[in-house]
PDB file of C-alpha atoms in Angstrom:
ATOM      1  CA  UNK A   9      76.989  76.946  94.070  1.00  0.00           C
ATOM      2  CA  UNK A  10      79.740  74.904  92.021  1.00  0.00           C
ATOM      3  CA  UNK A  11      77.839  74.514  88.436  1.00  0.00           C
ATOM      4  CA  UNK A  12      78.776  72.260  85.574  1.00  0.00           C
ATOM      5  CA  UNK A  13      77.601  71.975  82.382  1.00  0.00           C
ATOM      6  CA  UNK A  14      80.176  68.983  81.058  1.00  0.00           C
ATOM      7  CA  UNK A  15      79.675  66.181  83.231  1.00  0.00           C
ATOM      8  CA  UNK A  16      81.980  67.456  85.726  1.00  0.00           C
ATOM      9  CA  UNK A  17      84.899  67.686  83.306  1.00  0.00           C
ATOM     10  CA  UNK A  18      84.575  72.175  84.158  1.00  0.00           C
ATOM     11  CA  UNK A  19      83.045  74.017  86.918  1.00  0.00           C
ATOM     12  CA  UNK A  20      81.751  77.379  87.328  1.00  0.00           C
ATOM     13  CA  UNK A  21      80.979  79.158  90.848  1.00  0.00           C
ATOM     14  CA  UNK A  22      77.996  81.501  91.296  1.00  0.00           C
ATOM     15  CA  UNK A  23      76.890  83.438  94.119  1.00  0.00           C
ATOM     16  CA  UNK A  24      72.952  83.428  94.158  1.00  0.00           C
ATOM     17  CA  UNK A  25      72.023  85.188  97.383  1.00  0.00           C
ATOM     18  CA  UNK A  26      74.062  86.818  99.933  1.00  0.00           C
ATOM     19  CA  UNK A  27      72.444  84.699 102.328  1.00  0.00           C
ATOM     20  CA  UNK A  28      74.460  81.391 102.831  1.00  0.00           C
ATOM     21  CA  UNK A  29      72.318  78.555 100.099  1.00  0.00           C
ATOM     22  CA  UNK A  30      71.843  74.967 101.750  1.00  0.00           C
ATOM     23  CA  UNK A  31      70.504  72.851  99.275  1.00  0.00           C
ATOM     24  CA  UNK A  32      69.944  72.890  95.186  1.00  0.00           C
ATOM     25  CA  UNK A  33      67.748  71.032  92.661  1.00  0.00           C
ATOM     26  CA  UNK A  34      66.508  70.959  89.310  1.00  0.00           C
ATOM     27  CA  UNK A  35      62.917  70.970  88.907  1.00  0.00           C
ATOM     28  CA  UNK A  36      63.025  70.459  85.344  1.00  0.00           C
ATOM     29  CA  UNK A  37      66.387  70.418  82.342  1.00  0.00           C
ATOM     30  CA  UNK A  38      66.243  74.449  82.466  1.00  0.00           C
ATOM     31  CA  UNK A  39      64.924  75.157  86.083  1.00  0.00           C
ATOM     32  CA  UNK A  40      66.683  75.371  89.660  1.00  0.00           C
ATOM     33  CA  UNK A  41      65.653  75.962  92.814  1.00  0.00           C
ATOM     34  CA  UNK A  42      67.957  76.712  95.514  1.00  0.00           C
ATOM     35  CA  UNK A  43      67.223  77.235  99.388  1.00  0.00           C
ATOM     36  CA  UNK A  44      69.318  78.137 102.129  1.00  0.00           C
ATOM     37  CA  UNK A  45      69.512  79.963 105.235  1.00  0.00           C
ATOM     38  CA  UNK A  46      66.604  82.509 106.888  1.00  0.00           C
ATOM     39  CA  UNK A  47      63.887  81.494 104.424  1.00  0.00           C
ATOM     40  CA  UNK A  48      65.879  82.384 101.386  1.00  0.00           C
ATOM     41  CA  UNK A  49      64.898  80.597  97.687  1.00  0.00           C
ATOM     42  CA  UNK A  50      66.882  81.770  94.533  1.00  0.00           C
ATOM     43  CA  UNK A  51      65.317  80.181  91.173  1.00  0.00           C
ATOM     44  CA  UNK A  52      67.014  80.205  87.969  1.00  0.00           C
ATOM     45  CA  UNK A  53      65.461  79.312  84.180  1.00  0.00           C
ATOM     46  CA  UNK A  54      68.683  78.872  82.459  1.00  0.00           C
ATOM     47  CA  UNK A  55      70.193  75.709  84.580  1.00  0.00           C
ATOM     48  CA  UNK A  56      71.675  77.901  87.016  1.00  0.00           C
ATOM     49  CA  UNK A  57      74.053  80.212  84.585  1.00  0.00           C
ATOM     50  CA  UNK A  58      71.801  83.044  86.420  1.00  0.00           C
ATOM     51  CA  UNK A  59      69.409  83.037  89.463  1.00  0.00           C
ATOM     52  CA  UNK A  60      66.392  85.502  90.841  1.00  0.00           C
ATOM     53  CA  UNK A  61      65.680  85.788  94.211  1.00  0.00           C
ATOM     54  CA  UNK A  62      62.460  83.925  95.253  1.00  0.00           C
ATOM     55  CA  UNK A  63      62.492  85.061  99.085  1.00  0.00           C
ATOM     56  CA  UNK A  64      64.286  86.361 102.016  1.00  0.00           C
ATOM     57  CA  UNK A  65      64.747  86.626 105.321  1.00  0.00           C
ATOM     58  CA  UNK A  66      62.834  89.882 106.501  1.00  0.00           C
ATOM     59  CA  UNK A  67      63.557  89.385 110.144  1.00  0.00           C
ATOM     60  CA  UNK A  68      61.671  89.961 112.999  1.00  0.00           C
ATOM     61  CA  UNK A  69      59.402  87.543 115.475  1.00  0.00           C
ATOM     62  CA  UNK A  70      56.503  86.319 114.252  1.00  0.00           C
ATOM     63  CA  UNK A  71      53.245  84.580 116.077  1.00  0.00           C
ATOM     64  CA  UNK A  72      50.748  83.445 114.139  1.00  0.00           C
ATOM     65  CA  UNK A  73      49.812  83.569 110.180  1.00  0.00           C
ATOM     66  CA  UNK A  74      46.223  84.688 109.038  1.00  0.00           C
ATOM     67  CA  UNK A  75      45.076  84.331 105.701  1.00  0.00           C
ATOM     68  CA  UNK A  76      43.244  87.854 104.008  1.00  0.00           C
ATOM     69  CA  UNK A  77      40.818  88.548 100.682  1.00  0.00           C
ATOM     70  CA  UNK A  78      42.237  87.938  97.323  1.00  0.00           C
ATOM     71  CA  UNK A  79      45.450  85.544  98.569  1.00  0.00           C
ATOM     72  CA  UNK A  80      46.819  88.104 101.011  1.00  0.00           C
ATOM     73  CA  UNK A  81      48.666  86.813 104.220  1.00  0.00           C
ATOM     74  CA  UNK A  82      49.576  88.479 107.171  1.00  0.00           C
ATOM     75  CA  UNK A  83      51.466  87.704 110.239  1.00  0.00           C
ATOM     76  CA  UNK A  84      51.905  89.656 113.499  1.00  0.00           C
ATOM     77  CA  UNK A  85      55.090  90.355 114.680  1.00  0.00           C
ATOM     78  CA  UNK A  86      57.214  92.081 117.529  1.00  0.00           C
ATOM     79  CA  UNK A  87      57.473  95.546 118.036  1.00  0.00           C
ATOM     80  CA  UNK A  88      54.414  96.189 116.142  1.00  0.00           C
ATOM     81  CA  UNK A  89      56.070  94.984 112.850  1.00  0.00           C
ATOM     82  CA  UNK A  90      53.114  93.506 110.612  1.00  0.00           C
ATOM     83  CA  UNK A  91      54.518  90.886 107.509  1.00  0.00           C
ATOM     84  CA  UNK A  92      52.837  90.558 104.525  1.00  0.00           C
ATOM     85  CA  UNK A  93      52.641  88.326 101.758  1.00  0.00           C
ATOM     86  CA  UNK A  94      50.719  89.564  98.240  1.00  0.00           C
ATOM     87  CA  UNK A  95      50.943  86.409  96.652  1.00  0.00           C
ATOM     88  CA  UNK A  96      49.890  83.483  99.137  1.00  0.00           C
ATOM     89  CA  UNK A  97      53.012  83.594 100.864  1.00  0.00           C
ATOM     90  CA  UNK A  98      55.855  83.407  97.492  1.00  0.00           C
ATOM     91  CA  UNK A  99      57.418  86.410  99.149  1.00  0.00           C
ATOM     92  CA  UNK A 100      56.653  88.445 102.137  1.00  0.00           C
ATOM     93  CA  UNK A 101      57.263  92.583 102.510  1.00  0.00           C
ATOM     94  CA  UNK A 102      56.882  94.201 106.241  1.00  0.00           C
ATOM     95  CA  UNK A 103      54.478  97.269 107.735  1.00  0.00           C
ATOM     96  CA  UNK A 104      55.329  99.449 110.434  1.00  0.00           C
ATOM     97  CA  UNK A 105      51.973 100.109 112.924  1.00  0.00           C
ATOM     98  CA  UNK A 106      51.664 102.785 115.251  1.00  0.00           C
ATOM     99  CA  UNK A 107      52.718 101.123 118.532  1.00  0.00           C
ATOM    100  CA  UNK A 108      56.464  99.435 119.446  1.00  0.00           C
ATOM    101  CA  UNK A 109      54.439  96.674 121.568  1.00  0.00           C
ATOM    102  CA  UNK A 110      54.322  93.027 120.068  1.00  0.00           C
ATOM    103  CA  UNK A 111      51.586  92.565 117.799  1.00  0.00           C
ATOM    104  CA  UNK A 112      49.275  89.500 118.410  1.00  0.00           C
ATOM    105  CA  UNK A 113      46.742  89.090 115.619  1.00  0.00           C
ATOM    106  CA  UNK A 114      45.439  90.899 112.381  1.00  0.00           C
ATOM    107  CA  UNK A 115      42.822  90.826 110.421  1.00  0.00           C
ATOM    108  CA  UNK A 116      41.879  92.347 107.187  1.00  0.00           C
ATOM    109  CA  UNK A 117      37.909  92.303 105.587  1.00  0.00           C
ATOM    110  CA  UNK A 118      39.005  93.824 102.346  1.00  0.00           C
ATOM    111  CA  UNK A 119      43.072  94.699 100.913  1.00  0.00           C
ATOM    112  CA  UNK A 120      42.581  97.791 102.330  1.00  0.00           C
ATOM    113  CA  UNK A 121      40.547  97.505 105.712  1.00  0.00           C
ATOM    114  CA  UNK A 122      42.029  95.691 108.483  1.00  0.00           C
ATOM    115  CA  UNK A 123      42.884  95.739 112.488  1.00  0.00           C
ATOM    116  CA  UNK A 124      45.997  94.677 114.246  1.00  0.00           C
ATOM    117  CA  UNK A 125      45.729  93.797 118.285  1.00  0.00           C
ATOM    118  CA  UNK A 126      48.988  94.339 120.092  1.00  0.00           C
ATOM    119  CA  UNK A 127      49.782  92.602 123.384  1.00  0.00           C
ATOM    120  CA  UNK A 128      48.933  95.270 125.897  1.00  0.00           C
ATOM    121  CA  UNK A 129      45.282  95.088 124.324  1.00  0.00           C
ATOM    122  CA  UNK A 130      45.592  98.201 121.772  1.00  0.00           C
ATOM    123  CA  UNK A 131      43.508  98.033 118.833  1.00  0.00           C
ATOM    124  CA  UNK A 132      44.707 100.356 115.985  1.00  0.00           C
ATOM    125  CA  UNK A 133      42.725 100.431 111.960  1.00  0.00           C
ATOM    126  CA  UNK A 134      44.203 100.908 108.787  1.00  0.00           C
ATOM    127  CA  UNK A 135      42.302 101.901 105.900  1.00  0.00           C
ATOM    128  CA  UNK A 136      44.998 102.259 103.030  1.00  0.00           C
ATOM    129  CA  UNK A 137      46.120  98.546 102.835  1.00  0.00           C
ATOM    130  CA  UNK A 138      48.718  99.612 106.207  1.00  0.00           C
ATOM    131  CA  UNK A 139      50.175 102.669 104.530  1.00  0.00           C
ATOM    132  CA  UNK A 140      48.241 104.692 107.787  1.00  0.00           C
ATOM    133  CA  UNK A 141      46.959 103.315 111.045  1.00  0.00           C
ATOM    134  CA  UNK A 142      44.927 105.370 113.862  1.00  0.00           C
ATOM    135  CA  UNK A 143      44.475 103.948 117.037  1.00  0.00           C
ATOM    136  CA  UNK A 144      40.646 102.476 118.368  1.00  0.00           C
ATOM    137  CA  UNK A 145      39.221 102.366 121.457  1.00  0.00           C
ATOM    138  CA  UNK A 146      38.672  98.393 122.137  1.00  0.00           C
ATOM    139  CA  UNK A 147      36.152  99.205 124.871  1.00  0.00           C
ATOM    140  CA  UNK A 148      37.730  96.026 126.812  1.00  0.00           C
ATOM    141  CA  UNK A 149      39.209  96.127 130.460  1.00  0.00           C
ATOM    142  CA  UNK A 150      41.466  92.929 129.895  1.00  0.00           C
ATOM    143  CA  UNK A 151      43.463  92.622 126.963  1.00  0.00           C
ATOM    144  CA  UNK A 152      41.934  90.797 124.107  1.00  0.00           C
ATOM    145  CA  UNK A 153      43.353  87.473 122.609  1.00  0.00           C
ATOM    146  CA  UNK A 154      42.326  88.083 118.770  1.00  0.00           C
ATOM    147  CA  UNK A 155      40.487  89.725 116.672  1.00  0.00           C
ATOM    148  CA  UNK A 156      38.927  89.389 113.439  1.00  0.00           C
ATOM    149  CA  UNK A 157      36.947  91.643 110.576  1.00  0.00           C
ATOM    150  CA  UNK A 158      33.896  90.300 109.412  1.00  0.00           C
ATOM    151  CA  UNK A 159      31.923  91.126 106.035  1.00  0.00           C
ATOM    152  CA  UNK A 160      29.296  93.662 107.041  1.00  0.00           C
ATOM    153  CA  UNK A 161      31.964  96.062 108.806  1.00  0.00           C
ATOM    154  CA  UNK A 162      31.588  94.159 111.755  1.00  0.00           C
ATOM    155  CA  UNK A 163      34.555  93.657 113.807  1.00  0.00           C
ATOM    156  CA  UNK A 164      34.997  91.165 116.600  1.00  0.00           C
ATOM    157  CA  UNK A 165      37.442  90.848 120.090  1.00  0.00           C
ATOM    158  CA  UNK A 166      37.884  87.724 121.437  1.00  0.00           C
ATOM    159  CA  UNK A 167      39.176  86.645 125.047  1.00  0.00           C
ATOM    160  CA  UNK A 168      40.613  86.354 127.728  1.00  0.00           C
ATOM    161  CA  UNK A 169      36.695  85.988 128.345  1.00  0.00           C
ATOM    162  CA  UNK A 170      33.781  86.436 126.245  1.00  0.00           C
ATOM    163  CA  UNK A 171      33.548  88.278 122.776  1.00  0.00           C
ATOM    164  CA  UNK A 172      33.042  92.109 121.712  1.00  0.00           C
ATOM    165  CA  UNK A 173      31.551  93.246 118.774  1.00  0.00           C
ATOM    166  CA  UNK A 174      31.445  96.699 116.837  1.00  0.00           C
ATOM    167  CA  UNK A 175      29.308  97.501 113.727  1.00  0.00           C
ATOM    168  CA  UNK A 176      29.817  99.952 111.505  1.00  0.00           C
ATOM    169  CA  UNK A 177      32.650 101.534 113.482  1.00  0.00           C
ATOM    170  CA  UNK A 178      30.282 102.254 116.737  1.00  0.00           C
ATOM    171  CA  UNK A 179      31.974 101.179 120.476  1.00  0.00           C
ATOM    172  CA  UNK A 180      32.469  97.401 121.181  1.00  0.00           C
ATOM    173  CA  UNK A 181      30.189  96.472 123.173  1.00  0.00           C
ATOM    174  CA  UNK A 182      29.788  92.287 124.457  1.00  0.00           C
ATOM    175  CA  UNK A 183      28.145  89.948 123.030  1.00  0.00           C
ATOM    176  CA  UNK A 184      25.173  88.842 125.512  1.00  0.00           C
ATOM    177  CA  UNK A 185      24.058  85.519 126.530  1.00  0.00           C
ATOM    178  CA  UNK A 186      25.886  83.197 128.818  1.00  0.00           C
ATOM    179  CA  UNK A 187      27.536  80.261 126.657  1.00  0.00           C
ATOM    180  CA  UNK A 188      29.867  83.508 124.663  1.00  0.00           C
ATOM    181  CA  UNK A 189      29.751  85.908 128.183  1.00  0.00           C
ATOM    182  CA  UNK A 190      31.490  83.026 130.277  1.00  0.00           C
ATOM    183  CA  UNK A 191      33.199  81.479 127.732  1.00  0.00           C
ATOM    184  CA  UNK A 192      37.360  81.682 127.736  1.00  0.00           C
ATOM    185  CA  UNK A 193      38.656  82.140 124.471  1.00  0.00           C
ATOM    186  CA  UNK A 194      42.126  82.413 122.876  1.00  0.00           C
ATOM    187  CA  UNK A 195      41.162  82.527 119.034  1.00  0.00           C
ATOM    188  CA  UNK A 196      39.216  82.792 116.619  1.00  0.00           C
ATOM    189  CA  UNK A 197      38.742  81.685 113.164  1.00  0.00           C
ATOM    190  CA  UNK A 198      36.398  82.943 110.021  1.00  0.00           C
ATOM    191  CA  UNK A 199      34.627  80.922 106.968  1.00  0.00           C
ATOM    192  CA  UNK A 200      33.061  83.460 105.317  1.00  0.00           C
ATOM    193  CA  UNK A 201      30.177  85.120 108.093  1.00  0.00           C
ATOM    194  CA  UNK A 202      30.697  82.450 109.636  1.00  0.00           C
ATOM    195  CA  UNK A 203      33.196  82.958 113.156  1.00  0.00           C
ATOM    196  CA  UNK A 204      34.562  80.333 115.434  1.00  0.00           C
ATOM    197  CA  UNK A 205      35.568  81.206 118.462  1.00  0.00           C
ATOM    198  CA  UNK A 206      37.525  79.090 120.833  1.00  0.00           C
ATOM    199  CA  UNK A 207      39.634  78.010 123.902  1.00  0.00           C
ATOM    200  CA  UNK A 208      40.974  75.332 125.983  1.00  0.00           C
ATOM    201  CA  UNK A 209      37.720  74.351 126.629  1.00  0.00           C
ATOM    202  CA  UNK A 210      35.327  76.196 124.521  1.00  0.00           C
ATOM    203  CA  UNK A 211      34.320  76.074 120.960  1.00  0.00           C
ATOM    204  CA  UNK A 212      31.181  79.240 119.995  1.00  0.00           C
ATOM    205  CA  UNK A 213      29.876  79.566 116.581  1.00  0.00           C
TER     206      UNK A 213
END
């Protein structure tokens, strides 16, 4: 970034990020925010004489974004890389889980608790916010689309065809009754106890 403070008369060059920077503005007389390539913001308070990194590219492939207790985001990634944000997405960290398969959902019930489905239907639990993960038995045949942790300690499967549910860390065992049996889901999404689950076609509360 070429900065002046005269009116153009002198210039000064800064580097704020190794990463290449796009696009500039001031937000305010004192404040900048710069963006540029692979998700990268730089901020400076002092009308650019210094900057701070805001964000940066982690790399990775990721799916889908779920939202978690207390402004925590996650998103599943490839090769069982898990990204995640501790401050409603301002700047994102990553987790290594126990399998190199691509993850395809998360979900957390508390900072600490939480489940991550990979693609060939493995189901592994953290306890420690993702420091440690041990791997489940899903109790499915077919691989299952999503998952998500419900208050209660009640976890749910969803897809290709019907839902499972565990309590309390018991087997998963499906849900009876024929509009969630026969259903085909892809998703799911929680409000509270609340759980929608849904496909093409379908829509199960």
């Amino acid at each position: 970034l070429v900065r002046t403070a005269d009116g153009g008369a002198t210039a000064s060059v800064t580097t704020p990020s190794s990463a290449a920077i796009l696009g500039a503005a001031y937000t305010s007389p004192t404040r900048v925010v710069g963006v540029g390539s692979g998700g990268t913001a730089v901020v400076s308070n002092d009308g650019g004489a210094t900057f701070a990194t805001g964000s940066s590219d982690i790399g990775g492939q990721y799916s889908r974004l779920r939202s978690g207790p207390s402004g925590l985001v996650y998103a599943p990634g490839a090769n069982g890389v898990l990204a995640v944000s501790t401050n409603a997405g301002a700047t994102w960290g990553t987790l290594a889980t126990q399998t190199s398969a691509n993850l395809i959902d998360v979900s957390f019930g508390s900072s600490a608790v939480g489940y991550a489905l990979d693609a060939t239907g493995g189901l592994q639990l953290t306890t420690n916010a993702g420091a440690s993960w041990r791997t489940l038995d899903p109790g499915t045949t077919t691989p299952a689309d999503a998952v998500a942790a419900l208050p209660g300690n009640t976890v749910l499967l969803v897809g290709p065809v019907g839902v499972f549910r565990s309590v309390a860390g018991g087997r998963f065992n499906p849900v009876s009754g024929a509009a969630v049996s026969r259903a085909r889901l892809s998703d799911i999404d929680v409000a509270g106890a609340a759980a929608f689950a849904f496909g093409a076609r379908a829509l199960i509360l």
